[in-house]
XYZ file of C-alpha atoms in Angstrom:
564
model
C -17.169 -0.557 -23.652
C -15.594 -3.260 -26.003
C -17.390 -5.672 -25.308
C -15.702 -9.691 -26.857
C -17.776 -10.940 -29.958
C -19.253 -14.449 -28.915
C -21.180 -16.639 -31.210
C -24.614 -16.618 -31.260
C -24.991 -20.089 -30.633
C -23.244 -19.528 -27.794
C -25.214 -16.835 -26.341
C -28.466 -18.890 -27.010
C -27.744 -21.439 -25.900
C -25.540 -21.372 -22.376
C -26.795 -17.575 -21.531
C -30.064 -18.404 -19.497
C -28.101 -20.778 -17.760
C -25.316 -18.550 -16.087
C -28.499 -16.680 -13.849
C -30.066 -18.858 -12.085
C -26.304 -21.322 -11.913
C -24.923 -18.441 -10.285
C -27.721 -18.448 -7.046
C -27.482 -21.862 -6.427
C -23.891 -20.922 -6.325
C -25.133 -18.073 -3.800
C -26.701 -20.168 -1.563
C -24.145 -22.926 -1.472
C -21.544 -20.529 -0.805
C -23.497 -18.951 1.602
C -25.730 -22.231 3.411
C -21.851 -24.450 3.533
C -20.254 -21.320 5.799
C -23.202 -21.900 8.544
C -21.727 -25.275 8.697
C -18.379 -26.972 9.486
C -15.689 -26.446 7.669
C -12.802 -27.780 9.556
C -13.080 -30.849 11.761
C -9.218 -29.582 13.874
C -10.894 -26.076 15.844
C -6.783 -24.995 16.443
C -6.763 -23.910 12.626
C -7.717 -20.848 10.794
C -9.239 -19.478 13.839
C -11.779 -22.297 14.831
C -14.294 -23.125 11.879
C -15.370 -26.814 13.529
C -18.458 -25.395 14.471
C -21.782 -25.250 12.765
C -23.816 -22.915 12.552
C -21.701 -20.293 14.341
C -19.608 -19.126 11.378
C -15.515 -17.961 12.027
C -13.637 -14.906 10.463
C -12.799 -16.808 7.074
C -17.019 -18.159 6.929
C -17.910 -14.697 7.040
C -16.159 -13.369 4.409
C -17.035 -16.161 2.420
C -20.635 -15.033 2.877
C -19.539 -11.355 2.011
C -18.450 -13.481 -1.249
C -21.613 -14.608 -1.442
C -23.675 -11.488 -1.023
C -21.532 -9.597 -3.283
C -22.284 -12.010 -5.826
C -26.142 -12.414 -5.096
C -26.351 -8.509 -5.853
C -24.554 -8.378 -8.939
C -26.861 -11.558 -10.411
C -29.705 -9.492 -9.348
C -28.266 -6.540 -11.231
C -28.051 -8.212 -14.264
C -31.379 -9.912 -14.422
C -33.533 -9.406 -11.400
C -34.972 -6.280 -9.029
C -32.253 -4.604 -9.467
C -31.644 -4.652 -13.389
C -33.430 -1.037 -14.071
C -31.415 0.576 -11.153
C -28.222 -0.435 -11.650
C -27.966 -2.101 -14.832
C -27.743 0.524 -17.073
C -24.653 2.215 -15.522
C -22.619 -1.100 -14.144
C -21.480 -3.551 -15.982
C -22.667 -6.407 -13.442
C -21.281 -9.426 -16.065
C -17.825 -8.872 -16.280
C -18.114 -7.979 -11.955
C -18.832 -11.222 -11.510
C -16.509 -12.908 -13.556
C -13.587 -11.097 -11.759
C -15.956 -12.376 -8.403
C -16.293 -15.667 -9.200
C -12.492 -17.057 -10.147
C -11.833 -14.855 -7.219
C -13.821 -16.226 -4.743
C -12.980 -19.676 -6.507
C -9.307 -19.269 -6.223
C -10.014 -17.910 -2.335
C -12.448 -21.052 -1.926
C -9.168 -23.669 -2.914
C -6.981 -22.028 -1.154
C -9.386 -22.628 2.266
C -9.147 -26.506 1.354
C -5.315 -26.237 0.468
C -5.225 -24.274 3.404
C -6.830 -27.383 6.091
C -5.254 -30.071 4.485
C -1.510 -28.697 5.535
C -2.367 -27.303 9.283
C -4.527 -30.700 9.965
C -2.411 -32.861 8.044
C -4.986 -34.406 5.567
C -7.793 -33.937 3.009
C -9.764 -35.624 5.160
C -9.591 -32.736 7.925
C -12.262 -30.590 6.089
C -15.351 -31.191 6.574
C -19.130 -31.222 4.569
C -19.707 -27.358 5.125
C -16.235 -26.917 3.743
C -17.519 -28.909 0.357
C -20.534 -27.367 -0.020
C -18.894 -23.434 -0.023
C -16.389 -25.485 -2.517
C -18.907 -26.235 -4.867
C -21.197 -22.975 -4.061
C -17.688 -21.112 -5.198
C -17.229 -23.536 -8.173
C -21.122 -23.040 -9.523
C -21.333 -19.415 -8.725
C -17.921 -19.198 -11.328
C -18.891 -21.484 -13.928
C -22.649 -19.203 -13.518
C -20.803 -15.732 -14.149
C -18.608 -17.042 -17.129
C -22.050 -17.525 -19.387
C -23.952 -14.739 -18.278
C -24.173 -12.350 -20.777
C -22.512 -9.229 -21.060
C -24.119 -6.168 -22.473
C -23.274 -1.914 -23.184
C -23.865 -0.141 -20.198
C -23.271 4.346 -19.451
C -19.840 5.518 -18.245
C -20.600 4.996 -14.203
C -17.253 7.995 -13.922
C -19.904 10.867 -15.870
C -22.603 9.633 -13.162
C -22.619 12.727 -10.605
C -24.200 11.782 -7.144
C -25.303 13.976 -4.452
C -22.654 15.950 -2.500
C -24.123 13.703 0.336
C -24.038 10.749 -1.474
C -20.620 11.280 -2.529
C -19.608 11.724 0.667
C -21.232 8.888 2.100
C -18.896 6.392 0.056
C -16.056 7.435 1.148
C -16.958 7.114 4.651
C -17.882 3.368 3.865
C -14.580 3.045 2.247
C -13.038 4.709 5.494
C -14.774 2.204 7.249
C -13.991 -0.831 4.903
C -10.399 0.236 4.450
C -10.648 0.567 8.940
C -11.662 -2.812 9.893
C -9.928 -4.639 6.672
C -6.526 -3.382 8.052
C -7.686 -4.194 11.463
C -8.524 -7.638 11.179
C -5.549 -8.281 8.676
C -3.432 -7.237 11.525
C -5.451 -9.763 13.717
C -4.399 -12.714 12.249
C -1.678 -14.859 13.854
C -0.760 -17.341 11.365
C -0.016 -16.608 7.965
C -2.785 -19.098 5.884
C -5.907 -16.504 7.502
C -3.663 -13.126 6.657
C -3.401 -14.366 2.396
C -6.919 -15.728 2.772
C -7.963 -12.398 3.603
C -5.778 -11.152 0.864
C -6.865 -12.697 -1.447
C -10.660 -12.081 -0.488
C -9.614 -8.150 -0.903
C -8.114 -8.820 -3.979
C -11.476 -10.363 -5.480
C -13.499 -7.304 -4.273
C -10.933 -4.482 -5.766
C -11.206 -7.133 -8.617
C -15.062 -6.710 -9.341
C -14.799 -2.767 -8.343
C -12.323 -2.161 -11.161
C -14.284 -4.629 -13.464
C -17.666 -3.173 -12.939
C -16.738 0.317 -12.653
C -16.893 1.635 -9.276
C -13.446 1.935 -8.499
C -13.159 4.427 -11.103
C -16.063 6.171 -9.963
C -14.705 6.165 -6.374
C -11.879 7.716 -8.044
C -13.966 10.683 -9.851
C -15.542 10.897 -6.714
C -12.438 11.258 -4.562
C -11.090 14.517 -7.123
C -14.978 16.237 -6.265
C -14.137 15.748 -3.041
C -10.189 15.738 -2.265
C -10.244 17.813 1.521
C -13.079 15.417 2.773
C -11.499 12.227 1.490
C -7.905 13.502 3.213
C -9.389 14.413 5.471
C -11.149 10.913 6.684
C -7.774 9.020 5.495
C -6.216 10.794 8.527
C -9.154 9.973 10.882
C -8.735 6.764 9.976
C -4.955 6.066 10.943
C -6.400 8.348 13.867
C -8.654 5.428 14.664
C -6.121 2.659 13.774
C -4.507 2.112 17.229
C -7.620 1.714 19.121
C -9.108 -1.210 17.162
C -6.093 -3.186 17.995
C -6.459 -3.642 21.944
C -3.565 -2.056 23.097
C -1.134 -4.493 21.050
C 2.235 -3.797 20.732
C 3.059 -6.598 18.111
C 0.669 -4.579 14.882
C 1.409 -1.228 15.998
C 5.845 -2.087 16.659
C 4.979 -3.221 12.415
C 2.278 -0.023 11.697
C 4.539 2.230 12.711
C 7.669 0.560 11.226
C 5.551 1.278 7.790
C 4.978 4.552 8.570
C 8.507 5.173 9.132
C 8.962 3.314 5.267
C 6.385 5.176 3.767
C 7.834 8.906 5.091
C 11.153 7.533 3.765
C 10.016 6.614 -0.091
C 7.805 9.530 0.321
C 10.813 11.669 -0.105
C 12.802 9.737 -2.289
C 9.492 9.904 -4.757
C 10.653 13.576 -4.846
C 14.102 12.553 -6.246
C 12.886 9.041 -8.401
C 9.138 9.878 -8.782
C 9.306 13.889 -10.001
C 12.773 14.060 -10.620
C 13.910 11.205 -12.433
C 16.934 10.294 -10.552
C 18.235 6.921 -9.521
C 19.034 7.078 -6.167
C 20.037 3.515 -4.889
C 21.866 5.079 -1.391
C 18.475 6.811 0.129
C 19.324 4.474 2.736
C 22.225 6.377 4.175
C 20.350 9.954 4.933
C 17.598 8.173 6.553
C 20.309 6.516 8.937
C 22.418 10.628 9.027
C 19.655 11.297 11.260
C 18.851 8.201 13.236
C 22.677 8.387 13.684
C 22.351 12.188 14.680
C 19.483 11.863 17.484
C 21.188 8.452 19.323
C 24.853 9.924 19.475
C 22.591 13.507 21.207
C 20.451 10.669 22.896
C 20.378 10.617 26.994
C 21.836 7.300 26.675
C 24.793 6.059 27.971
C 26.330 5.276 24.930
C 26.259 8.488 23.060
C 29.401 10.297 21.986
C 28.428 14.012 22.049
C 27.468 16.028 25.182
C 25.280 18.258 24.118
C 21.591 17.135 25.018
C 19.494 19.946 22.831
C 15.653 19.476 23.069
C 14.202 17.012 20.759
C 12.921 19.442 18.315
C 16.166 21.097 18.216
C 17.537 17.510 17.561
C 14.790 16.825 14.781
C 15.834 20.065 12.877
C 19.696 18.707 13.349
C 19.581 15.224 11.886
C 17.261 16.955 9.170
C 19.459 19.203 8.543
C 22.504 17.194 8.169
C 20.895 14.884 5.896
C 20.191 17.882 3.036
C 23.921 18.549 4.120
C 24.021 14.778 2.878
C 22.025 15.417 -0.148
C 23.680 18.865 -1.036
C 27.545 16.918 -0.826
C 26.713 14.241 -2.583
C 24.686 15.458 -5.639
C 26.931 19.291 -6.093
C 29.444 16.319 -7.779
C 27.460 13.587 -9.053
C 24.662 15.025 -10.294
C 25.868 16.126 -13.766
C 26.131 12.291 -15.415
C 22.293 10.985 -15.722
C 20.840 6.925 -15.656
C 23.039 4.185 -14.858
C 25.688 6.277 -13.806
C 24.006 7.451 -11.011
C 22.877 4.683 -10.159
C 26.245 3.204 -9.462
C 27.678 6.220 -7.915
C 24.775 6.911 -4.920
C 24.887 2.741 -4.280
C 28.597 4.275 -3.918
C 27.626 6.816 -1.329
C 25.546 4.194 0.314
C 28.041 1.845 1.485
C 30.701 4.617 1.855
C 28.012 5.456 4.752
C 27.749 2.727 6.135
C 31.032 2.005 6.116
C 32.140 5.411 7.256
C 30.231 4.914 10.504
C 31.614 1.617 10.582
C 35.127 3.017 11.190
C 34.175 6.046 13.239
C 34.776 4.138 17.035
C 38.089 6.418 17.784
C 40.556 4.206 15.998
C 40.590 4.910 12.618
C 39.087 8.092 13.241
C 36.604 10.407 15.620
C 34.423 8.381 18.635
C 31.236 9.510 16.855
C 28.888 6.137 16.187
C 30.833 3.719 18.906
C 31.637 2.068 15.516
C 29.655 -1.343 14.740
C 28.102 -1.580 18.166
C 26.162 1.506 17.496
C 24.565 2.992 19.698
C 22.397 1.036 22.569
C 20.245 2.017 25.271
C 18.596 4.605 23.371
C 15.959 6.131 25.491
C 12.201 6.753 24.807
C 10.998 10.430 24.367
C 9.768 12.288 26.372
C 8.243 15.651 25.269
C 6.602 18.348 27.773
C 5.824 16.320 30.751
C 5.019 13.178 28.169
C 6.319 10.331 27.999
C 6.495 7.706 24.988
C 7.644 4.974 26.652
C 4.415 5.183 29.314
C 1.034 3.070 28.418
C -1.359 5.592 28.480
C -5.143 4.937 28.884
C -7.437 6.240 26.524
C -11.307 5.408 26.065
C -10.533 2.554 27.718
C -7.596 1.265 25.210
C -3.626 0.907 26.970
C -2.202 2.487 24.332
C 1.248 1.277 24.798
C 4.943 2.824 23.791
C 4.497 1.638 20.232
C 0.661 3.688 19.894
C 1.901 6.403 21.040
C 5.077 6.735 18.480
C 2.843 5.828 15.751
C 0.961 9.558 16.310
C 3.883 11.145 16.434
C 4.821 9.148 13.340
C 0.994 10.123 11.968
C 2.209 13.861 12.807
C 5.605 13.721 10.601
C 4.649 12.189 7.732
C 0.675 13.946 7.577
C 4.136 17.108 7.189
C 5.760 14.946 4.843
C 2.534 14.527 1.770
C 1.615 18.087 2.896
C 5.827 19.408 1.300
C 5.277 16.855 -1.360
C 1.649 17.806 -2.672
C 3.056 21.547 -2.404
C 6.673 20.371 -4.120
C 4.716 18.970 -6.901
C 1.932 21.559 -7.259
C 3.848 24.306 -7.871
C 6.478 25.203 -11.316
C 9.523 23.520 -9.184
C 7.540 20.076 -9.692
C 6.315 20.961 -13.014
C 10.330 21.724 -13.682
C 11.776 18.318 -12.169
C 8.792 16.720 -14.060
C 9.730 18.248 -17.275
C 13.714 16.594 -15.981
C 11.988 13.158 -15.996
C 10.087 13.320 -19.137
C 13.326 15.262 -21.304
C 15.951 16.854 -19.600
C 17.714 18.263 -23.014
C 14.472 20.044 -23.859
C 13.787 21.234 -20.316
C 17.085 22.954 -20.752
C 16.470 23.707 -23.842
C 13.791 25.952 -21.712
C 14.744 27.640 -19.653
C 14.703 25.662 -16.890
C 17.765 25.350 -14.469
C 17.955 22.000 -14.129
C 21.292 21.368 -12.439
C 20.029 23.500 -9.705
C 16.334 21.866 -9.758
C 18.234 17.884 -9.405
C 20.362 19.269 -6.504
C 17.366 20.969 -4.748
C 15.354 17.376 -4.974
C 18.597 15.784 -3.674
C 18.612 18.051 -0.979
C 14.477 18.213 0.000
C 14.180 13.715 0.258
C 17.773 13.794 1.883
C 16.042 16.847 4.216
C 12.438 14.287 4.889
C 14.328 11.444 5.316
C 16.892 12.779 8.113
C 13.076 14.034 9.601
C 11.908 10.667 9.990
C 15.591 9.147 10.599
C 15.826 10.692 14.354
C 12.578 9.430 15.445
C 13.779 6.248 14.121
C 16.484 6.091 16.092
C 14.043 6.490 19.883
C 11.498 3.956 18.987
C 14.178 1.047 17.791
C 15.960 2.204 20.947
C 19.502 1.706 18.940
C 20.784 2.551 15.906
C 23.919 0.137 14.392
C 25.381 0.243 11.002
C 23.288 -2.610 10.260
C 20.322 -1.228 9.391
C 21.052 0.918 6.416
C 22.390 -1.706 3.945
C 21.597 -1.164 0.380
C 19.042 -3.841 0.790
C 16.617 -1.076 2.303
C 17.220 1.372 -0.322
C 16.791 -1.665 -2.753
C 13.063 -1.752 -0.864
C 12.225 1.694 -0.851
C 12.858 1.954 -4.744
C 10.736 -0.809 -4.879
C 7.382 0.626 -3.019
C 7.997 3.684 -5.390
C 7.960 1.253 -8.218
C 5.375 -0.956 -7.360
C 3.136 2.056 -5.426
C 3.071 4.591 -7.972
C 5.769 6.556 -9.003
C 5.413 10.499 -8.152
C 1.912 9.353 -6.222
C 1.379 9.975 -2.616
C -1.640 7.317 -2.005
C 0.864 4.346 -4.150
C 3.645 5.473 -2.446
C 1.799 4.813 1.016
C 0.347 1.707 -0.494
C 3.715 0.093 -1.880
C 5.823 1.353 1.599
C 2.666 -0.743 3.392
C 2.865 -3.786 1.371
C 6.222 -4.129 1.592
C 6.434 -3.539 5.155
C 3.468 -5.524 5.944
C 3.956 -8.611 4.235
C 7.354 -10.099 5.852
C 6.003 -9.733 9.189
C 2.643 -11.162 7.863
C 4.543 -14.349 5.747
C 7.486 -14.687 8.187
C 7.288 -18.594 6.736
C 8.678 -16.950 3.138
C 11.062 -15.144 4.560
C 14.137 -17.184 3.250
C 12.081 -16.582 -0.945
C 11.017 -12.539 0.616
C 13.492 -11.488 -2.344
C 12.030 -13.970 -4.532
C 8.887 -12.950 -4.229
C 9.782 -9.722 -4.268
C 11.603 -9.765 -7.715
C 8.698 -11.440 -9.298
C 5.765 -8.778 -8.086
C 8.220 -6.283 -9.783
C 8.446 -8.211 -12.988
C 4.489 -8.990 -12.754
C 4.412 -5.234 -12.293
C 6.531 -3.750 -15.283
C 4.217 -6.450 -17.415
C 0.835 -5.862 -17.513
C 0.894 -2.295 -15.062
C 4.223 -0.203 -15.061
C 2.224 2.670 -14.279
C 1.996 1.452 -10.654
C -0.580 0.326 -8.777
C -1.817 3.814 -8.142
C -0.640 5.572 -11.438
C -0.811 9.776 -11.750
C -2.403 11.046 -14.285
C 0.597 11.880 -15.961
C 2.047 8.496 -16.140
C -0.895 6.878 -17.164
C -1.526 9.089 -20.207
C 2.028 8.404 -21.095
C 1.247 4.173 -20.665
C -2.187 3.998 -22.552
C -1.377 6.608 -25.548
C -3.095 3.935 -27.548
C -6.890 4.029 -25.941
C -7.096 7.129 -27.290
C -10.775 7.588 -25.129
C -8.713 7.082 -22.118
C -5.838 9.540 -23.280
C -8.755 12.469 -24.040
C -10.243 12.091 -20.790
C -7.001 12.614 -18.376
C -5.704 15.275 -20.118
C -9.227 17.192 -19.963
C -8.832 16.436 -16.134
C -5.741 17.336 -16.101
C -5.837 21.032 -18.267
C -9.663 21.595 -15.829
C -7.223 21.064 -12.755
C -4.359 23.653 -13.981
C -7.736 25.712 -14.659
């Protein structure tokens, strides 16, 4: 570990003040959180009561407790136990900074929502001073050498417990975030979550958990799906929140297919939304809607396979003549294909061609799915909780995305996946080594389109209508942004990127006019500070950190061990 060189005079003069200053900040932050923050009880979930903390005040208390833990680890009763392993100084600095930002934004939120800074009650100021003292104290807490936490091997039961704690935190965090009705509460929760994650990164806990996840991959996967399954039960049957969740799953399943094309094979596709649309139109035209144009009404399983197959055929059609070009030329051709698909759906209205899509009117009135005796549009009560239609579609989409993830993981670990990666890295070298470049490119387009078509068939019934305006170029751009943001070639990264890009616009509607500006700025920052994405694959992490010899050797060693 590299520690910044600070002058000895500075350390001796200020280091002794950091620990008591931080403790004072923790105490004030907790005391202030038990007092009233706001005069107005109609904003931010009612923070106007004394000795009865609201949701945002509880988050501040949790932050203060984490700060206390780091302070006692840096110098205190926990120093001998955790001090040699955790970089408490750096973690405290990260937590102090984010808690100060959190409290500043709390004061701004109260001021803007209640028309004046005068509506901030004394408790808000006490907590703000506490966050400021914690920040100042953290800046002068001395840093010191510590062991590599990544090399620490805990007992198996402890690693499983760590996974359970993290998954429980994800579940309740997601439930709390979606339960926020106003934008400020949602933003403040995101700031708090960012602070906790930054603290975990700087202390080394997140790196250790990454190694635990690799060792306990099956348990982590099962835990993740269990959390996803339990999520609707935390929403009290809220159709609004479950509607957002189903949109995230559709978007994620589609992005996972595009991840094969872009993340593994390195082919820039800007018209990918057309494959999702083709699957949706197949399902719509064969549905029981009064506006459906095809008289054949097969079972839904047949419709799913047909929709996915049509999308795969379109992938072959667009790929066969265009995959001999690459780079910007391929991007332009695929962008044109996406627009051709949209205009074709406009024109297949019986006037300019056969009546298959009803032109710009699309196919409205698509009924809910019925598989056997189970109606996805009906409300079902489980464990005393009413689960509406969006919860029903959520469970179906959860099965779908489980299958999509399985396909992606198997392909990524196969010879085909390694061939795609070879093409992405150096197409000429791959061809010289005997890789069937054109065939694998075509397969990537076809498999990616197939997965998007699967998602499209369910999306048509979930939305209840299909129209050409749903499949514009901007949607393809968002799919690509989700992959770049989350991490190309990874599963967790794409799921995270899709969640961010679908959840934020829904919860921050007051920012809707500047959505493109926000996304553009986010991608620019990612390219500057973390080009490998939020969750980087180990291959790409090796590429972007070649200057760090120790990290490169560690990652390369893990890849060799995995190959064995």
